[in-house]
mmCIF file of C-alpha atoms in Angstrom:
data_model
loop_
_atom_site.group_PDB
_atom_site.id
_atom_site.type_symbol
_atom_site.label_atom_id
_atom_site.label_comp_id
_atom_site.label_asym_id
_atom_site.label_seq_id
_atom_site.Cartn_x
_atom_site.Cartn_y
_atom_site.Cartn_z
ATOM 1 C CA UNK A 362 1.141 -23.060 113.552
ATOM 2 C CA UNK A 363 0.785 -24.735 116.960
ATOM 3 C CA UNK A 364 -0.715 -28.178 117.601
ATOM 4 C CA UNK A 365 -3.766 -26.467 119.084
ATOM 5 C CA UNK A 366 -4.230 -24.427 115.908
ATOM 6 C CA UNK A 367 -3.946 -27.612 113.794
ATOM 7 C CA UNK A 368 -6.560 -29.393 115.930
ATOM 8 C CA UNK A 369 -8.923 -26.440 115.607
ATOM 9 C CA UNK A 370 -8.518 -26.444 111.807
ATOM 10 C CA UNK A 371 -9.243 -30.209 111.661
ATOM 11 C CA UNK A 372 -12.421 -29.724 113.688
ATOM 12 C CA UNK A 373 -13.545 -26.877 111.448
ATOM 13 C CA UNK A 374 -12.956 -29.050 108.361
ATOM 14 C CA UNK A 375 -14.912 -31.932 109.903
ATOM 15 C CA UNK A 376 -17.811 -29.632 110.735
ATOM 16 C CA UNK A 377 -17.845 -28.360 107.136
ATOM 17 C CA UNK A 378 -18.554 -31.915 105.919
ATOM 18 C CA UNK A 379 -21.403 -32.498 108.336
ATOM 19 C CA UNK A 380 -24.223 -31.088 106.119
ATOM 20 C CA UNK A 381 -23.125 -33.410 103.271
ATOM 21 C CA UNK A 382 -22.947 -36.457 105.549
ATOM 22 C CA UNK A 383 -26.650 -36.038 106.218
ATOM 23 C CA UNK A 384 -27.314 -36.545 102.494
ATOM 24 C CA UNK A 385 -25.308 -39.721 101.910
ATOM 25 C CA UNK A 386 -24.175 -42.915 103.586
ATOM 26 C CA UNK A 387 -20.858 -42.753 101.727
ATOM 27 C CA UNK A 388 -17.649 -42.282 103.695
ATOM 28 C CA UNK A 389 -16.771 -38.637 103.106
ATOM 29 C CA UNK A 390 -14.764 -36.085 105.073
ATOM 30 C CA UNK A 391 -13.093 -38.696 107.250
ATOM 31 C CA UNK A 392 -10.374 -36.352 108.418
ATOM 32 C CA UNK A 393 -6.828 -37.365 109.208
ATOM 33 C CA UNK A 394 -4.331 -37.811 111.981
ATOM 34 C CA UNK A 395 -0.988 -36.929 110.468
ATOM 35 C CA UNK A 396 -0.819 -39.035 107.300
ATOM 36 C CA UNK A 397 -3.381 -41.588 108.513
ATOM 37 C CA UNK A 398 -7.142 -41.850 108.908
ATOM 38 C CA UNK A 399 -8.296 -41.203 112.497
ATOM 39 C CA UNK A 400 -8.553 -44.334 114.626
ATOM 40 C CA UNK A 401 -12.290 -43.799 115.117
ATOM 41 C CA UNK A 402 -12.840 -44.003 111.347
ATOM 42 C CA UNK A 403 -10.685 -47.139 111.073
ATOM 43 C CA UNK A 404 -12.729 -48.846 113.790
ATOM 44 C CA UNK A 405 -15.996 -47.774 112.098
ATOM 45 C CA UNK A 406 -14.773 -49.326 108.823
ATOM 46 C CA UNK A 407 -13.846 -52.602 110.524
ATOM 47 C CA UNK A 408 -17.186 -52.722 112.311
ATOM 48 C CA UNK A 409 -19.149 -52.138 109.094
ATOM 49 C CA UNK A 410 -17.053 -54.712 107.239
ATOM 50 C CA UNK A 411 -17.746 -57.299 109.940
ATOM 51 C CA UNK A 412 -21.456 -56.424 109.808
ATOM 52 C CA UNK A 413 -21.513 -56.998 106.040
ATOM 53 C CA UNK A 414 -19.779 -60.375 106.407
ATOM 54 C CA UNK A 415 -22.189 -61.410 109.157
ATOM 55 C CA UNK A 416 -25.183 -60.454 106.968
ATOM 56 C CA UNK A 417 -23.949 -62.732 104.179
ATOM 57 C CA UNK A 418 -23.320 -65.754 106.417
ATOM 58 C CA UNK A 419 -26.313 -65.292 108.707
ATOM 59 C CA UNK A 420 -28.872 -68.064 108.306
ATOM 60 C CA UNK A 421 -32.512 -67.368 107.515
ATOM 61 C CA UNK A 422 -35.090 -68.304 110.158
ATOM 62 C CA UNK A 423 -37.524 -69.839 107.679
ATOM 63 C CA UNK A 424 -40.205 -70.625 110.258
ATOM 64 C CA UNK A 425 -40.273 -67.058 111.566
ATOM 65 C CA UNK A 426 -40.302 -65.613 108.046
ATOM 66 C CA UNK A 427 -43.116 -67.854 106.801
ATOM 67 C CA UNK A 428 -45.195 -66.917 109.851
ATOM 68 C CA UNK A 429 -44.659 -63.217 109.139
ATOM 69 C CA UNK A 430 -45.422 -63.741 105.440
ATOM 70 C CA UNK A 431 -48.613 -65.677 106.203
ATOM 71 C CA UNK A 432 -49.716 -62.834 108.488
ATOM 72 C CA UNK A 433 -49.702 -60.456 105.497
ATOM 73 C CA UNK A 434 -52.766 -62.277 104.168
ATOM 74 C CA UNK A 435 -51.491 -63.075 100.681
ATOM 75 C CA UNK A 436 -51.910 -66.822 101.095
ATOM 76 C CA UNK A 437 -50.006 -69.680 102.690
ATOM 77 C CA UNK A 438 -46.372 -69.497 101.558
ATOM 78 C CA UNK A 439 -44.616 -72.422 99.894
ATOM 79 C CA UNK A 440 -40.967 -73.009 100.866
ATOM 80 C CA UNK A 441 -38.482 -74.209 98.232
ATOM 81 C CA UNK A 442 -34.714 -74.241 97.919
ATOM 82 C CA UNK A 443 -32.055 -74.132 95.253
ATOM 83 C CA UNK A 444 -29.681 -76.996 94.477
ATOM 84 C CA UNK A 445 -27.109 -75.538 96.880
ATOM 85 C CA UNK A 446 -26.297 -77.759 99.874
ATOM 86 C CA UNK A 447 -25.022 -75.115 102.321
ATOM 87 C CA UNK A 448 -23.966 -71.484 102.601
ATOM 88 C CA UNK A 449 -20.349 -72.137 101.678
ATOM 89 C CA UNK A 450 -21.407 -73.804 98.439
ATOM 90 C CA UNK A 451 -23.855 -70.960 97.828
ATOM 91 C CA UNK A 452 -20.980 -68.473 97.824
ATOM 92 C CA UNK A 453 -18.765 -70.681 95.634
ATOM 93 C CA UNK A 454 -21.434 -71.851 93.135
ATOM 94 C CA UNK A 455 -23.775 -69.059 92.008
ATOM 95 C CA UNK A 456 -24.915 -71.328 89.178
ATOM 96 C CA UNK A 457 -26.489 -73.812 91.600
ATOM 97 C CA UNK A 458 -28.290 -71.005 93.417
ATOM 98 C CA UNK A 459 -30.102 -70.207 90.165
ATOM 99 C CA UNK A 460 -31.512 -73.738 89.829
ATOM 100 C CA UNK A 461 -34.624 -74.876 91.648
ATOM 101 C CA UNK A 462 -34.224 -78.154 93.502
ATOM 102 C CA UNK A 463 -37.724 -79.317 92.595
ATOM 103 C CA UNK A 464 -40.995 -77.806 91.372
ATOM 104 C CA UNK A 465 -43.504 -80.391 92.585
ATOM 105 C CA UNK A 466 -44.434 -78.516 95.775
ATOM 106 C CA UNK A 467 -45.296 -75.263 93.977
ATOM 107 C CA UNK A 468 -49.047 -74.917 93.372
ATOM 108 C CA UNK A 469 -50.065 -73.860 89.867
ATOM 109 C CA UNK A 470 -52.088 -70.673 90.173
ATOM 110 C CA UNK A 471 -52.487 -69.003 86.773
ATOM 111 C CA UNK A 472 -52.395 -65.633 88.572
ATOM 112 C CA UNK A 473 -51.220 -62.353 87.091
ATOM 113 C CA UNK A 474 -48.306 -61.959 89.509
ATOM 114 C CA UNK A 475 -46.138 -64.323 91.539
ATOM 115 C CA UNK A 476 -43.923 -63.091 94.371
ATOM 116 C CA UNK A 477 -40.778 -64.971 95.406
ATOM 117 C CA UNK A 478 -39.064 -64.033 98.679
ATOM 118 C CA UNK A 479 -35.416 -65.103 98.362
ATOM 119 C CA UNK A 480 -32.641 -64.868 100.945
ATOM 120 C CA UNK A 481 -29.939 -63.984 98.402
ATOM 121 C CA UNK A 482 -26.739 -62.450 99.726
ATOM 122 C CA UNK A 483 -28.439 -60.872 102.749
ATOM 123 C CA UNK A 484 -30.907 -63.128 104.566
ATOM 124 C CA UNK A 485 -31.067 -60.393 107.213
ATOM 125 C CA UNK A 486 -32.544 -57.978 104.663
ATOM 126 C CA UNK A 487 -35.297 -60.446 103.778
ATOM 127 C CA UNK A 488 -36.114 -61.110 107.436
ATOM 128 C CA UNK A 489 -36.333 -57.379 108.250
ATOM 129 C CA UNK A 490 -37.903 -55.903 105.115
ATOM 130 C CA UNK A 491 -39.476 -58.887 103.327
ATOM 131 C CA UNK A 492 -42.860 -59.008 105.121
ATOM 132 C CA UNK A 493 -43.540 -55.232 105.067
ATOM 133 C CA UNK A 494 -42.442 -55.029 101.419
ATOM 134 C CA UNK A 495 -44.756 -57.936 100.570
ATOM 135 C CA UNK A 496 -47.608 -56.114 102.309
ATOM 136 C CA UNK A 497 -46.864 -52.970 100.273
ATOM 137 C CA UNK A 498 -46.777 -54.958 97.017
ATOM 138 C CA UNK A 499 -50.080 -56.680 97.784
ATOM 139 C CA UNK A 500 -51.732 -53.366 98.656
ATOM 140 C CA UNK A 501 -50.478 -51.762 95.428
ATOM 141 C CA UNK A 502 -51.290 -54.658 93.084
ATOM 142 C CA UNK A 503 -54.279 -56.521 94.490
ATOM 143 C CA UNK A 504 -56.979 -54.048 93.314
ATOM 144 C CA UNK A 505 -56.270 -54.969 89.684
ATOM 145 C CA UNK A 506 -53.986 -58.029 89.700
ATOM 146 C CA UNK A 507 -54.499 -61.541 90.953
ATOM 147 C CA UNK A 508 -51.549 -62.608 93.110
ATOM 148 C CA UNK A 509 -50.363 -66.177 93.631
ATOM 149 C CA UNK A 510 -49.585 -67.368 97.178
ATOM 150 C CA UNK A 511 -45.997 -66.295 97.948
ATOM 151 C CA UNK A 512 -42.998 -68.582 97.625
ATOM 152 C CA UNK A 513 -40.019 -68.457 100.001
ATOM 153 C CA UNK A 514 -36.785 -69.603 98.330
ATOM 154 C CA UNK A 515 -33.622 -70.341 100.308
ATOM 155 C CA UNK A 516 -29.980 -70.330 99.131
ATOM 156 C CA UNK A 517 -31.382 -68.566 96.090
ATOM 157 C CA UNK A 518 -30.132 -66.329 93.296
ATOM 158 C CA UNK A 519 -32.302 -64.095 91.124
ATOM 159 C CA UNK A 520 -32.783 -66.518 88.227
ATOM 160 C CA UNK A 521 -34.435 -69.124 90.459
ATOM 161 C CA UNK A 522 -37.570 -67.032 89.976
ATOM 162 C CA UNK A 523 -37.785 -68.122 86.324
ATOM 163 C CA UNK A 524 -38.517 -71.755 87.188
ATOM 164 C CA UNK A 525 -40.765 -70.746 90.089
ATOM 165 C CA UNK A 526 -42.725 -68.337 87.912
ATOM 166 C CA UNK A 527 -43.192 -70.990 85.246
ATOM 167 C CA UNK A 528 -44.376 -73.516 87.851
ATOM 168 C CA UNK A 529 -46.788 -70.948 89.287
ATOM 169 C CA UNK A 530 -48.005 -70.206 85.737
ATOM 170 C CA UNK A 531 -47.986 -66.447 86.335
ATOM 171 C CA UNK A 532 -47.709 -63.658 83.790
ATOM 172 C CA UNK A 533 -45.084 -61.772 85.801
ATOM 173 C CA UNK A 534 -42.793 -62.916 88.599
ATOM 174 C CA UNK A 535 -41.242 -60.628 91.216
ATOM 175 C CA UNK A 536 -38.138 -61.880 93.012
ATOM 176 C CA UNK A 537 -37.661 -59.997 96.275
ATOM 177 C CA UNK A 538 -34.072 -60.771 97.264
ATOM 178 C CA UNK A 539 -31.419 -59.727 99.754
ATOM 179 C CA UNK A 540 -28.804 -57.631 97.978
ATOM 180 C CA UNK A 541 -25.062 -57.894 98.430
ATOM 181 C CA UNK A 542 -24.192 -56.106 101.704
ATOM 182 C CA UNK A 543 -21.955 -53.070 101.449
ATOM 183 C CA UNK A 544 -19.959 -51.056 103.957
ATOM 184 C CA UNK A 545 -22.845 -48.640 104.448
ATOM 185 C CA UNK A 546 -25.895 -50.949 104.144
ATOM 186 C CA UNK A 547 -26.161 -54.616 105.114
ATOM 187 C CA UNK A 548 -29.939 -55.070 104.932
ATOM 188 C CA UNK A 549 -30.986 -53.831 101.486
ATOM 189 C CA UNK A 550 -33.557 -55.617 99.313
ATOM 190 C CA UNK A 551 -33.967 -55.632 95.557
ATOM 191 C CA UNK A 552 -36.964 -56.592 93.407
ATOM 192 C CA UNK A 553 -36.366 -58.244 90.028
ATOM 193 C CA UNK A 554 -39.342 -58.244 87.652
ATOM 194 C CA UNK A 555 -39.555 -60.742 84.781
ATOM 195 C CA UNK A 556 -42.522 -60.868 82.400
ATOM 196 C CA UNK A 557 -43.527 -64.307 81.076
ATOM 197 C CA UNK A 558 -40.922 -66.086 83.235
ATOM 198 C CA UNK A 559 -39.319 -69.329 82.132
ATOM 199 C CA UNK A 560 -35.882 -70.911 82.575
ATOM 200 C CA UNK A 561 -33.367 -69.365 80.211
ATOM 201 C CA UNK A 562 -34.419 -65.738 80.641
ATOM 202 C CA UNK A 563 -31.414 -63.390 80.751
ATOM 203 C CA UNK A 564 -30.690 -60.428 83.002
ATOM 204 C CA UNK A 565 -31.440 -58.167 80.020
ATOM 205 C CA UNK A 566 -35.041 -59.393 80.241
ATOM 206 C CA UNK A 567 -35.496 -58.220 83.852
ATOM 207 C CA UNK A 568 -36.118 -54.905 85.559
ATOM 208 C CA UNK A 569 -34.619 -54.125 88.937
ATOM 209 C CA UNK A 570 -35.832 -51.875 91.754
ATOM 210 C CA UNK A 571 -33.077 -51.780 94.354
ATOM 211 C CA UNK A 572 -31.825 -50.084 97.526
ATOM 212 C CA UNK A 573 -35.022 -50.887 99.438
ATOM 213 C CA UNK A 574 -34.216 -50.357 103.110
ATOM 214 C CA UNK A 575 -36.154 -47.573 104.823
ATOM 215 C CA UNK A 576 -35.493 -45.163 106.386
ATOM 216 C CA UNK A 577 -32.100 -44.784 104.685
ATOM 217 C CA UNK A 578 -33.105 -46.217 101.307
ATOM 218 C CA UNK A 579 -36.185 -46.557 99.136
ATOM 219 C CA UNK A 580 -39.393 -46.978 101.141
ATOM 220 C CA UNK A 581 -41.511 -50.121 100.734
ATOM 221 C CA UNK A 582 -44.477 -48.128 99.389
ATOM 222 C CA UNK A 583 -42.308 -46.299 96.844
ATOM 223 C CA UNK A 584 -40.813 -49.569 95.637
ATOM 224 C CA UNK A 585 -44.299 -51.091 95.301
ATOM 225 C CA UNK A 586 -45.494 -48.078 93.307
ATOM 226 C CA UNK A 587 -42.540 -48.425 90.927
ATOM 227 C CA UNK A 588 -43.230 -52.143 90.485
ATOM 228 C CA UNK A 589 -46.876 -51.384 89.764
ATOM 229 C CA UNK A 590 -45.869 -49.033 86.942
ATOM 230 C CA UNK A 591 -43.416 -51.571 85.538
ATOM 231 C CA UNK A 592 -46.039 -54.332 85.528
ATOM 232 C CA UNK A 593 -48.429 -52.040 83.667
ATOM 233 C CA UNK A 594 -45.699 -51.296 81.124
ATOM 234 C CA UNK A 595 -44.811 -54.971 80.725
ATOM 235 C CA UNK A 596 -48.455 -55.806 80.043
ATOM 236 C CA UNK A 597 -48.640 -53.034 77.505
ATOM 237 C CA UNK A 598 -45.538 -53.999 75.468
ATOM 238 C CA UNK A 599 -45.562 -57.722 76.256
ATOM 239 C CA UNK A 600 -42.054 -57.933 77.710
ATOM 240 C CA UNK A 601 -39.761 -56.695 80.460
ATOM 241 C CA UNK A 602 -36.079 -55.773 80.622
ATOM 242 C CA UNK A 603 -34.151 -53.229 78.592
ATOM 243 C CA UNK A 604 -37.202 -52.410 76.457
ATOM 244 C CA UNK A 605 -39.234 -51.433 79.528
ATOM 245 C CA UNK A 606 -38.642 -48.078 81.242
ATOM 246 C CA UNK A 607 -40.252 -46.505 84.292
ATOM 247 C CA UNK A 608 -41.294 -42.966 83.412
ATOM 248 C CA UNK A 609 -42.404 -42.179 86.948
ATOM 249 C CA UNK A 610 -46.072 -41.666 86.034
ATOM 250 C CA UNK A 611 -48.735 -43.745 87.758
ATOM 251 C CA UNK A 612 -50.057 -46.140 85.140
ATOM 252 C CA UNK A 613 -53.565 -47.486 84.596
ATOM 253 C CA UNK A 614 -53.748 -51.267 84.763
ATOM 254 C CA UNK A 615 -56.372 -53.164 82.772
ATOM 255 C CA UNK A 616 -59.704 -52.974 84.559
ATOM 256 C CA UNK A 617 -59.147 -49.487 86.008
ATOM 257 C CA UNK A 618 -61.013 -46.438 84.792
ATOM 258 C CA UNK A 619 -58.593 -43.853 86.160
ATOM 259 C CA UNK A 620 -55.154 -43.698 87.769
ATOM 260 C CA UNK A 621 -54.967 -44.269 91.488
ATOM 261 C CA UNK A 622 -53.613 -41.502 93.681
ATOM 262 C CA UNK A 623 -50.016 -41.052 92.588
ATOM 263 C CA UNK A 624 -47.204 -41.946 94.977
ATOM 264 C CA UNK A 625 -44.166 -39.681 94.501
ATOM 265 C CA UNK A 626 -41.369 -41.356 92.594
ATOM 266 C CA UNK A 627 -37.948 -41.140 94.232
ATOM 267 C CA UNK A 628 -34.850 -41.765 92.107
ATOM 268 C CA UNK A 629 -32.750 -44.664 93.355
ATOM 269 C CA UNK A 630 -29.652 -46.540 92.328
ATOM 270 C CA UNK A 631 -29.545 -49.998 90.805
ATOM 271 C CA UNK A 632 -27.056 -51.927 92.872
ATOM 272 C CA UNK A 633 -24.547 -54.128 91.077
ATOM 273 C CA UNK A 634 -25.880 -57.358 92.552
ATOM 274 C CA UNK A 635 -24.122 -60.711 92.166
ATOM 275 C CA UNK A 636 -26.946 -62.644 90.510
#
């Protein structure tokens, strides 16, 4: 076989993978140059790895985010922080990121739902998708649930929502948080739902809706519809976590006479997030 024949075979193999590449962001059918990966694929990997690192270390523009959050119309946001001093400590001390620095600035609301917007491991994800996801959540929940003014939490891990939810005095807290960046997605959000939040809740007492990053991941409206069903289920059984499952059917919340128009449920993965 000549070199030209080998090149033609490689191109044919690459083209055979193309239909599958449209269905996934995973690195498949990379091809080869001799015994190595083609240089183009190596450079793509390095670029994506650098993008993921940048997303983790990138600071959150709190002023810009709070302005965008206020524009949603869900109330004036309160800004809090964890006990972490800086980003380097945040990465070294996950335990401090779970602890709220102080609760005095959080207004007690007694609402049905509290929403915490946390930077997490991808502040970029919160800046890009946080405001539109908040708008989708408010639109899905407000007809039947009272919603506390949002809280923006910086240098935060998931469990910080327990203390915030208790201070807000809400029945259910939603922590919208930047997920750990990967080599295919650096701006994905997750939502962690905890019913009757209080410090000491475990991860087994939460439900997660993850991979929220349209157009490649779950759409904001689909995520909000899933959360709406989970809240209805949590109200029904009185708890969240492993006992609460999303069956994909649009649920009726207290005060409604019939289900709202159903939004199609799209299966999605639950990312292994460093909490």
